[in-house]
């Protein structure tokens, strides 16, 4: 943490307390309240932790007002248009973009780790066929600690490295197997001759009965989805991973906790909610009706996939994702897919409506990623698993950073207690 000469003064009754102020490399200053309870006997109150910095980090920075997302200082639009997912993984993990030799070695390492332990196949067969793929992923990823004992010692830097590589490499295999199991098809093994995104599509859509060729446009769109979801600062699932990690839990348990948090519709399920909204609208001719409903404050209907809690003017990821969506829709065609035709018409109608411009309700990354995944043939139940495998590298990078932080201690949020004060137990016959 950087040194500071600035202080904030807090006055409680007749007492005053000096609280150090730290200035980051970019972003708002933070007030250090770590000694506040010990000195003043009070807690701060911040439901949702929207005004609380719980850690130092050098990985990702977001400026919602500017629509800015930086990974290690590099703008997301530059990374998504000029780079590819595994290169961004290297950047997040190690802090710098790799040289050609470093990238080649990293890609080879990830490729060699894509297969999972054969005995883990039995885990999938223990689930019901109609189990949500996220439920399967939570269970299987958590169970990895039972199979990979040589990478669970978090005090060993080499074991942390191996666990990181294994999780990044095996998550697409696990997600694809969860999908195949849910539709009753045989598992497809990874192929070392395919790149990361193409390999995932092959494991999801190939069948033993015939040859499957991955279209490079779809592979590029898939890679962009992975890249644009790789990390997003201290969001709910990342904070969950850090909180689990603070207890000393093994890496597989921590990432499973992140997957469980991401499952929530307010987090990783947003693009699924967007597609469900499009299905509710049905056809382009009904869009004016639903836009009118979205403007009506008394109507519970809301446009999903528009606006963002963090980004106040535009989502920098959406610009790149829109380009991929247009490419995929041109390839796949929208004429025979009413959902995609409705999405295209809704985007045009909303962008042309002054109401949405005034309210800053712009199409966000979830709107476009949902369109792309739908066009590729993924069911909505697979949208969040795709998000989870994309975000795995972000979780791991944050996990590694926290373990190397000398200030790390177990997370222990406080509370504003509003329950009964102490009272005596009443025997059951007297209640």
Coordinates of C-alpha atoms in Angstrom, one line a residue:
X1 CA 0.0 0.0 0.0
X2 CA 1.4 3.4 -1.0
X3 CA 2.4 5.9 1.7
X4 CA 0.3 9.0 2.2
X5 CA 0.5 12.3 4.0
X6 CA -3.2 12.9 3.8
X7 CA -5.7 12.2 6.6
X8 CA -9.4 12.3 7.2
X9 CA -10.8 13.4 10.6
X10 CA -13.8 11.7 12.1
X11 CA -15.6 13.3 15.0
X12 CA -17.7 11.3 17.3
X13 CA -19.1 13.3 20.2
X14 CA -16.1 15.1 21.8
X15 CA -13.5 12.8 20.3
X16 CA -11.8 13.1 17.0
X17 CA -9.9 10.4 15.1
X18 CA -7.4 10.7 12.3
X19 CA -7.8 8.2 9.5
X20 CA -5.1 7.8 6.8
X21 CA -6.1 8.4 3.2
X22 CA -4.4 6.4 0.5
X23 CA -4.2 7.4 -3.2
X24 CA -4.3 4.7 -5.8
X25 CA -2.5 4.9 -9.2
X26 CA -5.9 5.7 -10.7
X27 CA -9.4 5.9 -9.1
X28 CA -10.8 7.5 -6.0
X29 CA -8.8 7.8 -2.7
X30 CA -9.6 5.4 0.1
X31 CA -9.9 6.1 3.8
X32 CA -8.1 3.4 6.0
X33 CA -10.6 2.4 8.8
X34 CA -8.8 -0.7 9.9
X35 CA -8.1 0.7 13.4
X36 CA -11.5 2.5 13.7
X37 CA -13.1 -0.1 15.9
X38 CA -10.1 -0.5 18.2
X39 CA -9.8 3.3 18.7
X40 CA -13.4 4.4 18.6
X41 CA -15.5 1.3 19.2
X42 CA -17.6 1.8 16.1
X43 CA -18.1 -0.1 12.8
X44 CA -18.9 1.4 9.4
X45 CA -22.1 0.4 7.7
X46 CA -22.0 -0.4 4.0
X47 CA -24.5 -3.0 2.7
X48 CA -23.3 -4.4 -0.5
X49 CA -19.8 -3.1 0.2
X50 CA -20.4 -0.5 -2.6
X51 CA -18.2 2.1 -0.8
X52 CA -15.6 -0.3 0.7
X53 CA -12.2 -1.3 -0.7
X54 CA -11.5 -4.8 0.8
X55 CA -8.1 -5.3 -0.8
X56 CA -5.2 -3.9 -2.8
X57 CA -5.1 -5.1 -6.4
X58 CA -3.0 -4.5 -9.5
X59 CA -5.1 -6.6 -11.9
X60 CA -8.2 -4.8 -13.1
X61 CA -9.5 -1.3 -12.9
X62 CA -13.0 0.0 -13.9
X63 CA -14.1 3.6 -14.3
X64 CA -17.9 3.3 -14.7
X65 CA -18.4 7.0 -15.5
X66 CA -15.9 6.9 -18.3
X67 CA -16.8 3.4 -19.5
X68 CA -13.3 2.2 -18.9
X69 CA -12.1 -1.3 -18.2
X70 CA -8.3 -1.9 -17.9
X71 CA -6.5 -5.2 -17.4
X72 CA -3.0 -4.5 -16.0
X73 CA -3.4 -1.0 -17.6
X74 CA -4.5 -2.3 -21.1
X75 CA -7.9 -1.2 -22.4
X76 CA -10.3 -4.1 -22.9
X77 CA -11.2 -3.0 -26.4
X78 CA -7.6 -3.2 -27.5
X79 CA -7.1 -6.6 -25.9
X80 CA -10.3 -8.0 -27.4
X81 CA -9.5 -6.8 -30.9
X82 CA -5.8 -7.4 -31.1
X83 CA -5.2 -10.2 -28.7
X84 CA -6.7 -13.6 -27.8
X85 CA -7.9 -15.3 -24.6
X86 CA -4.8 -17.2 -23.6
X87 CA -2.6 -14.2 -24.1
X88 CA -5.0 -12.2 -21.8
X89 CA -4.8 -15.1 -19.4
X90 CA -1.1 -14.7 -19.3
X91 CA -1.4 -11.0 -18.8
X92 CA -3.8 -11.4 -15.9
X93 CA -1.7 -14.1 -14.2
X94 CA 1.7 -12.6 -14.6
X95 CA 1.2 -8.8 -15.0
X96 CA 2.7 -8.3 -18.5
X97 CA 2.0 -9.4 -22.0
X98 CA 4.0 -12.4 -23.0
X99 CA 6.8 -12.6 -25.5
X100 CA 6.2 -14.9 -28.5
X101 CA 8.3 -17.7 -26.7
X102 CA 6.5 -17.2 -23.4
X103 CA 3.1 -17.3 -25.1
X104 CA 4.0 -20.5 -27.0
X105 CA 5.1 -22.2 -23.8
X106 CA 2.0 -21.1 -21.9
X107 CA -0.3 -22.3 -24.6
X108 CA 1.5 -25.6 -24.8
X109 CA 1.2 -26.0 -21.0
X110 CA -2.6 -25.2 -21.0
X111 CA -3.1 -27.6 -23.9
X112 CA -1.4 -30.5 -22.1
X113 CA -3.7 -30.0 -19.1
X114 CA -7.1 -30.1 -20.9
X115 CA -8.0 -33.7 -20.2
X116 CA -9.5 -34.5 -16.8
X117 CA -8.9 -37.6 -14.7
X118 CA -10.8 -40.4 -16.3
X119 CA -12.4 -41.4 -13.0
X120 CA -14.0 -38.0 -12.8
X121 CA -16.4 -39.1 -15.5
X122 CA -18.2 -41.0 -12.8
X123 CA -19.1 -37.8 -11.1
X124 CA -21.1 -36.6 -14.1
X125 CA -23.0 -39.8 -14.3
X126 CA -24.1 -39.4 -10.7
X127 CA -26.2 -36.3 -11.5
X128 CA -29.7 -36.4 -12.9
X129 CA -29.8 -35.8 -16.7
X130 CA -31.9 -32.7 -16.1
X131 CA -29.5 -31.1 -13.6
X132 CA -28.5 -27.6 -14.4
X133 CA -24.9 -27.5 -15.9
X134 CA -23.9 -25.0 -13.2
X135 CA -24.9 -27.5 -10.5
X136 CA -22.7 -30.1 -12.2
X137 CA -19.8 -27.7 -12.5
X138 CA -19.9 -26.6 -8.8
X139 CA -19.8 -30.3 -7.8
X140 CA -17.1 -31.4 -10.2
X141 CA -14.8 -28.4 -9.7
X142 CA -15.0 -28.8 -6.0
X143 CA -14.2 -32.5 -6.3
X144 CA -11.0 -31.7 -8.3
X145 CA -9.2 -31.4 -4.9
X146 CA -9.9 -35.1 -4.4
X147 CA -8.0 -36.0 -7.6
X148 CA -5.2 -33.4 -7.8
X149 CA -3.5 -33.6 -4.4
X150 CA -0.2 -32.4 -5.7
X151 CA -1.6 -28.9 -6.3
X152 CA -3.6 -28.1 -3.1
X153 CA -0.9 -26.8 -0.8
X154 CA -1.4 -23.0 -1.1
X155 CA 1.8 -22.3 0.7
X156 CA 3.8 -23.9 -2.2
X157 CA 4.3 -21.4 -5.0
X158 CA 4.8 -24.2 -7.6
X159 CA 1.6 -26.0 -6.5
X160 CA -0.3 -22.7 -6.9
X161 CA 1.1 -22.4 -10.4
X162 CA 0.1 -26.0 -11.3
X163 CA -3.4 -25.5 -9.9
X164 CA -3.8 -22.3 -11.9
X165 CA -2.9 -24.0 -15.1
X166 CA -5.1 -27.0 -14.4
X167 CA -8.2 -24.9 -13.7
X168 CA -7.8 -22.7 -16.8
X169 CA -7.2 -25.8 -19.0
X170 CA -9.8 -28.1 -17.6
X171 CA -12.7 -25.7 -17.1
X172 CA -13.8 -25.8 -20.8
X173 CA -13.6 -29.6 -20.7
X174 CA -15.8 -29.7 -17.6
X175 CA -18.3 -27.2 -19.0
X176 CA -18.5 -29.1 -22.3
X177 CA -19.0 -32.4 -20.4
X178 CA -21.8 -30.9 -18.3
X179 CA -23.5 -29.8 -21.5
X180 CA -23.1 -33.2 -23.3
X181 CA -24.3 -35.0 -20.2
X182 CA -27.4 -32.8 -20.0
X183 CA -28.4 -33.6 -23.6
X184 CA -27.6 -37.3 -23.4
X185 CA -24.7 -37.3 -25.8
X186 CA -21.3 -39.0 -25.3
X187 CA -18.4 -36.9 -23.9
X188 CA -16.0 -35.6 -26.5
X189 CA -12.4 -35.5 -25.5
X190 CA -10.2 -32.4 -26.0
X191 CA -8.0 -32.1 -29.1
X192 CA -4.5 -30.7 -28.8
X193 CA -4.5 -29.5 -32.4
X194 CA -7.2 -26.9 -31.8
X195 CA -6.9 -23.6 -30.1
X196 CA -8.7 -22.9 -26.7
X197 CA -12.0 -21.6 -28.1
X198 CA -12.2 -24.0 -31.1
X199 CA -11.5 -26.9 -28.7
X200 CA -14.4 -25.9 -26.5
X201 CA -16.8 -25.6 -29.4
X202 CA -15.6 -29.0 -30.7
X203 CA -16.2 -30.6 -27.3
X204 CA -19.7 -29.1 -27.2
X205 CA -20.9 -29.8 -30.7
X206 CA -19.0 -32.7 -32.2
X207 CA -20.4 -36.2 -32.2
X208 CA -18.6 -39.5 -32.8
X209 CA -20.8 -40.3 -35.8
X210 CA -19.4 -37.6 -38.1
X211 CA -16.7 -35.1 -38.7
X212 CA -17.2 -31.6 -37.1
X213 CA -15.3 -28.6 -38.4
X214 CA -15.2 -25.5 -36.2
X215 CA -16.0 -22.4 -38.2
X216 CA -13.2 -19.8 -37.6
X217 CA -15.8 -17.0 -37.2
X218 CA -17.5 -18.8 -34.4
X219 CA -14.2 -19.7 -32.8
X220 CA -13.2 -16.0 -32.9
X221 CA -16.5 -15.0 -31.4
X222 CA -16.2 -17.6 -28.7
X223 CA -12.7 -16.4 -27.9
X224 CA -13.9 -12.8 -27.6
X225 CA -16.7 -13.9 -25.2
X226 CA -14.0 -15.5 -23.1
X227 CA -11.7 -12.5 -23.3
X228 CA -14.5 -9.9 -22.5
X229 CA -15.5 -11.9 -19.4
X230 CA -12.0 -12.8 -18.1
X231 CA -12.1 -10.4 -15.1
X232 CA -14.2 -7.6 -13.8
X233 CA -12.5 -6.2 -10.6
X234 CA -14.1 -6.9 -7.2
X235 CA -17.5 -8.2 -8.2
X236 CA -19.7 -10.6 -6.2
X237 CA -18.1 -13.9 -7.4
X238 CA -14.5 -12.5 -7.3
X239 CA -15.1 -11.3 -3.7
X240 CA -16.5 -14.8 -2.9
X241 CA -13.3 -16.4 -4.2
X242 CA -11.2 -14.0 -2.1
X243 CA -13.3 -14.6 1.0
X244 CA -13.1 -18.4 0.6
X245 CA -9.4 -18.1 0.0
X246 CA -8.9 -16.0 3.1
X247 CA -9.7 -19.1 5.2
X248 CA -6.9 -21.1 3.6
X249 CA -9.2 -23.2 1.4
X250 CA -7.7 -25.1 -1.5
X251 CA -7.9 -23.5 -4.9
X252 CA -10.5 -25.9 -6.3
X253 CA -12.9 -25.2 -3.4
X254 CA -12.3 -21.4 -3.9
X255 CA -13.2 -21.5 -7.6
X256 CA -16.2 -23.8 -6.9
X257 CA -17.4 -21.1 -4.5
X258 CA -17.0 -18.5 -7.2
X259 CA -19.0 -20.6 -9.7
X260 CA -21.8 -21.0 -7.1
X261 CA -22.0 -17.2 -6.6
X262 CA -21.9 -16.5 -10.4
X263 CA -24.9 -18.8 -10.8
X264 CA -27.2 -16.1 -9.4
X265 CA -29.4 -14.3 -12.0
X266 CA -28.2 -10.9 -10.8
X267 CA -24.7 -11.8 -11.7
X268 CA -23.7 -14.5 -14.2
X269 CA -27.3 -15.2 -15.3
X270 CA -27.9 -11.8 -16.8
X271 CA -27.5 -13.0 -20.4
X272 CA -29.8 -15.9 -19.8
X273 CA -32.4 -13.4 -18.5
X274 CA -31.9 -11.3 -21.6
X275 CA -32.7 -14.3 -23.9
X276 CA -35.8 -15.2 -21.9
X277 CA -37.0 -11.6 -22.3
X278 CA -36.5 -11.9 -26.1
X279 CA -38.6 -15.1 -26.0
X280 CA -41.3 -13.3 -24.1
X281 CA -41.4 -10.5 -26.7
X282 CA -41.5 -13.2 -29.4
X283 CA -41.5 -11.3 -32.7
X284 CA -40.2 -7.9 -33.9
X285 CA -43.7 -6.5 -34.4
X286 CA -44.3 -6.6 -30.6
X287 CA -41.3 -4.5 -29.8
X288 CA -43.2 -1.1 -29.6
X289 CA -45.5 -2.7 -27.0
X290 CA -42.7 -3.8 -24.8
X291 CA -40.7 -0.6 -25.2
X292 CA -43.8 1.2 -24.0
X293 CA -44.0 -1.1 -21.0
X294 CA -40.3 -0.6 -20.2
X295 CA -41.0 3.2 -20.0
X296 CA -44.0 2.7 -17.7
X297 CA -42.8 2.9 -14.1
X298 CA -45.9 1.0 -12.9
X299 CA -45.2 -2.0 -15.2
X300 CA -42.8 -4.6 -13.7
X301 CA -41.3 -5.4 -17.2
X302 CA -37.7 -4.2 -17.6
X303 CA -35.4 -4.4 -20.6
X304 CA -32.8 -7.0 -19.8
X305 CA -29.4 -6.6 -21.3
X306 CA -29.6 -2.8 -21.3
X307 CA -27.7 -0.5 -19.0
X308 CA -25.2 -1.6 -16.3
X309 CA -24.8 -1.1 -12.6
X310 CA -21.1 -0.1 -13.0
X311 CA -20.9 1.5 -16.4
X312 CA -22.9 4.7 -16.5
X313 CA -22.5 5.8 -20.1
X314 CA -21.5 2.7 -22.1
X315 CA -20.1 -0.8 -21.6
X316 CA -16.7 -0.9 -23.3
X317 CA -17.0 -4.6 -23.8
X318 CA -20.3 -4.2 -25.7
X319 CA -18.6 -2.4 -28.6
X320 CA -16.4 -5.4 -29.4
X321 CA -19.1 -7.9 -28.6
X322 CA -21.5 -6.2 -31.0
X323 CA -19.0 -6.6 -33.8
X324 CA -18.8 -10.3 -33.1
X325 CA -22.6 -10.6 -32.8
X326 CA -22.9 -9.0 -36.3
X327 CA -20.4 -11.4 -37.7
X328 CA -22.1 -14.4 -36.2
X329 CA -25.6 -13.3 -37.3
X330 CA -24.3 -12.7 -40.8
X331 CA -22.8 -16.2 -40.8
X332 CA -25.8 -18.0 -39.2
X333 CA -28.6 -15.9 -40.6
X334 CA -31.5 -14.5 -38.6
X335 CA -34.3 -15.1 -41.1
X336 CA -35.4 -18.4 -39.6
X337 CA -34.6 -17.5 -36.0
X338 CA -37.3 -15.2 -34.5
X339 CA -35.3 -14.7 -31.3
X340 CA -32.3 -13.3 -33.1
X341 CA -34.5 -11.2 -35.5
X342 CA -36.2 -9.8 -32.4
X343 CA -32.9 -9.0 -30.7
X344 CA -31.6 -7.2 -33.8
X345 CA -34.8 -5.2 -34.1
X346 CA -34.9 -4.4 -30.4
X347 CA -31.3 -3.1 -30.4
X348 CA -32.1 -0.8 -33.3
X349 CA -35.3 0.5 -31.7
X350 CA -33.7 1.1 -28.3
X351 CA -30.7 2.9 -29.7
X352 CA -33.0 5.2 -31.7
X353 CA -35.3 6.1 -28.8
X354 CA -34.4 9.3 -26.9
X355 CA -35.8 7.9 -23.7
X356 CA -33.2 5.1 -23.5
X357 CA -30.4 7.5 -24.5
X358 CA -31.4 9.9 -21.7
X359 CA -31.6 7.0 -19.2
X360 CA -28.3 5.6 -20.5
X361 CA -29.9 2.3 -21.2
X362 CA -27.5 1.0 -23.8
X363 CA -27.1 -2.6 -24.9
X364 CA -24.5 -4.2 -22.6
X365 CA -22.2 -7.2 -23.0
X366 CA -24.8 -9.6 -21.7
X367 CA -27.2 -8.6 -24.5
X368 CA -24.7 -9.3 -27.2
X369 CA -23.1 -12.4 -25.7
X370 CA -26.6 -14.0 -25.2
X371 CA -27.4 -13.3 -28.9
X372 CA -24.1 -15.0 -30.0
X373 CA -24.5 -18.0 -27.8
X374 CA -28.1 -18.5 -28.9
X375 CA -26.9 -18.3 -32.6
X376 CA -24.2 -20.9 -31.9
X377 CA -26.7 -23.3 -30.7
X378 CA -26.2 -23.2 -26.9
X379 CA -29.3 -23.5 -24.7
X380 CA -29.8 -20.7 -22.2
X381 CA -28.8 -23.2 -19.4
X382 CA -25.2 -23.1 -20.8
X383 CA -24.8 -19.3 -20.8
X384 CA -23.6 -19.1 -17.2
X385 CA -21.2 -22.1 -17.5
X386 CA -19.6 -20.3 -20.4
X387 CA -19.3 -17.2 -18.2
X388 CA -17.8 -19.3 -15.4
X389 CA -15.1 -20.8 -17.6
X390 CA -14.3 -17.3 -19.0
X391 CA -14.0 -15.8 -15.5
X392 CA -11.9 -18.7 -14.1
X393 CA -8.6 -16.9 -15.0
X394 CA -9.8 -13.7 -13.3
X395 CA -10.7 -15.6 -10.1
X396 CA -7.3 -17.4 -10.1
X397 CA -5.4 -14.2 -10.7
X398 CA -7.2 -12.6 -7.8
X399 CA -6.6 -15.7 -5.7
X400 CA -2.9 -15.7 -6.4
X401 CA -2.6 -12.0 -5.7
X402 CA -4.4 -12.3 -2.4
X403 CA -2.2 -15.3 -1.2
X404 CA 0.9 -13.2 -2.0
X405 CA -0.4 -10.2 0.0
X406 CA 1.3 -9.9 3.4
X407 CA -1.7 -8.0 4.7
X408 CA -4.1 -10.9 4.0
X409 CA -6.2 -12.1 6.9
X410 CA -9.4 -14.1 7.1
X411 CA -12.5 -12.1 6.0
X412 CA -14.8 -11.2 8.9
X413 CA -17.5 -8.7 7.9
X414 CA -19.3 -6.9 10.8
X415 CA -23.0 -6.2 11.2
X416 CA -25.5 -3.8 12.6
X417 CA -27.4 -6.1 15.0
X418 CA -31.1 -5.3 15.2
X419 CA -32.3 -8.4 17.1
X420 CA -33.4 -9.0 20.7
X421 CA -31.1 -8.2 23.6
X422 CA -30.2 -10.9 26.1
X423 CA -33.2 -12.7 27.6
X424 CA -33.7 -15.8 29.7
X425 CA -34.7 -19.2 28.3
X426 CA -38.4 -20.1 29.0
X427 CA -39.3 -23.8 29.5
X428 CA -41.5 -25.2 26.9
X429 CA -44.5 -25.7 29.2
X430 CA -44.5 -22.0 30.1
X431 CA -44.4 -20.6 26.5

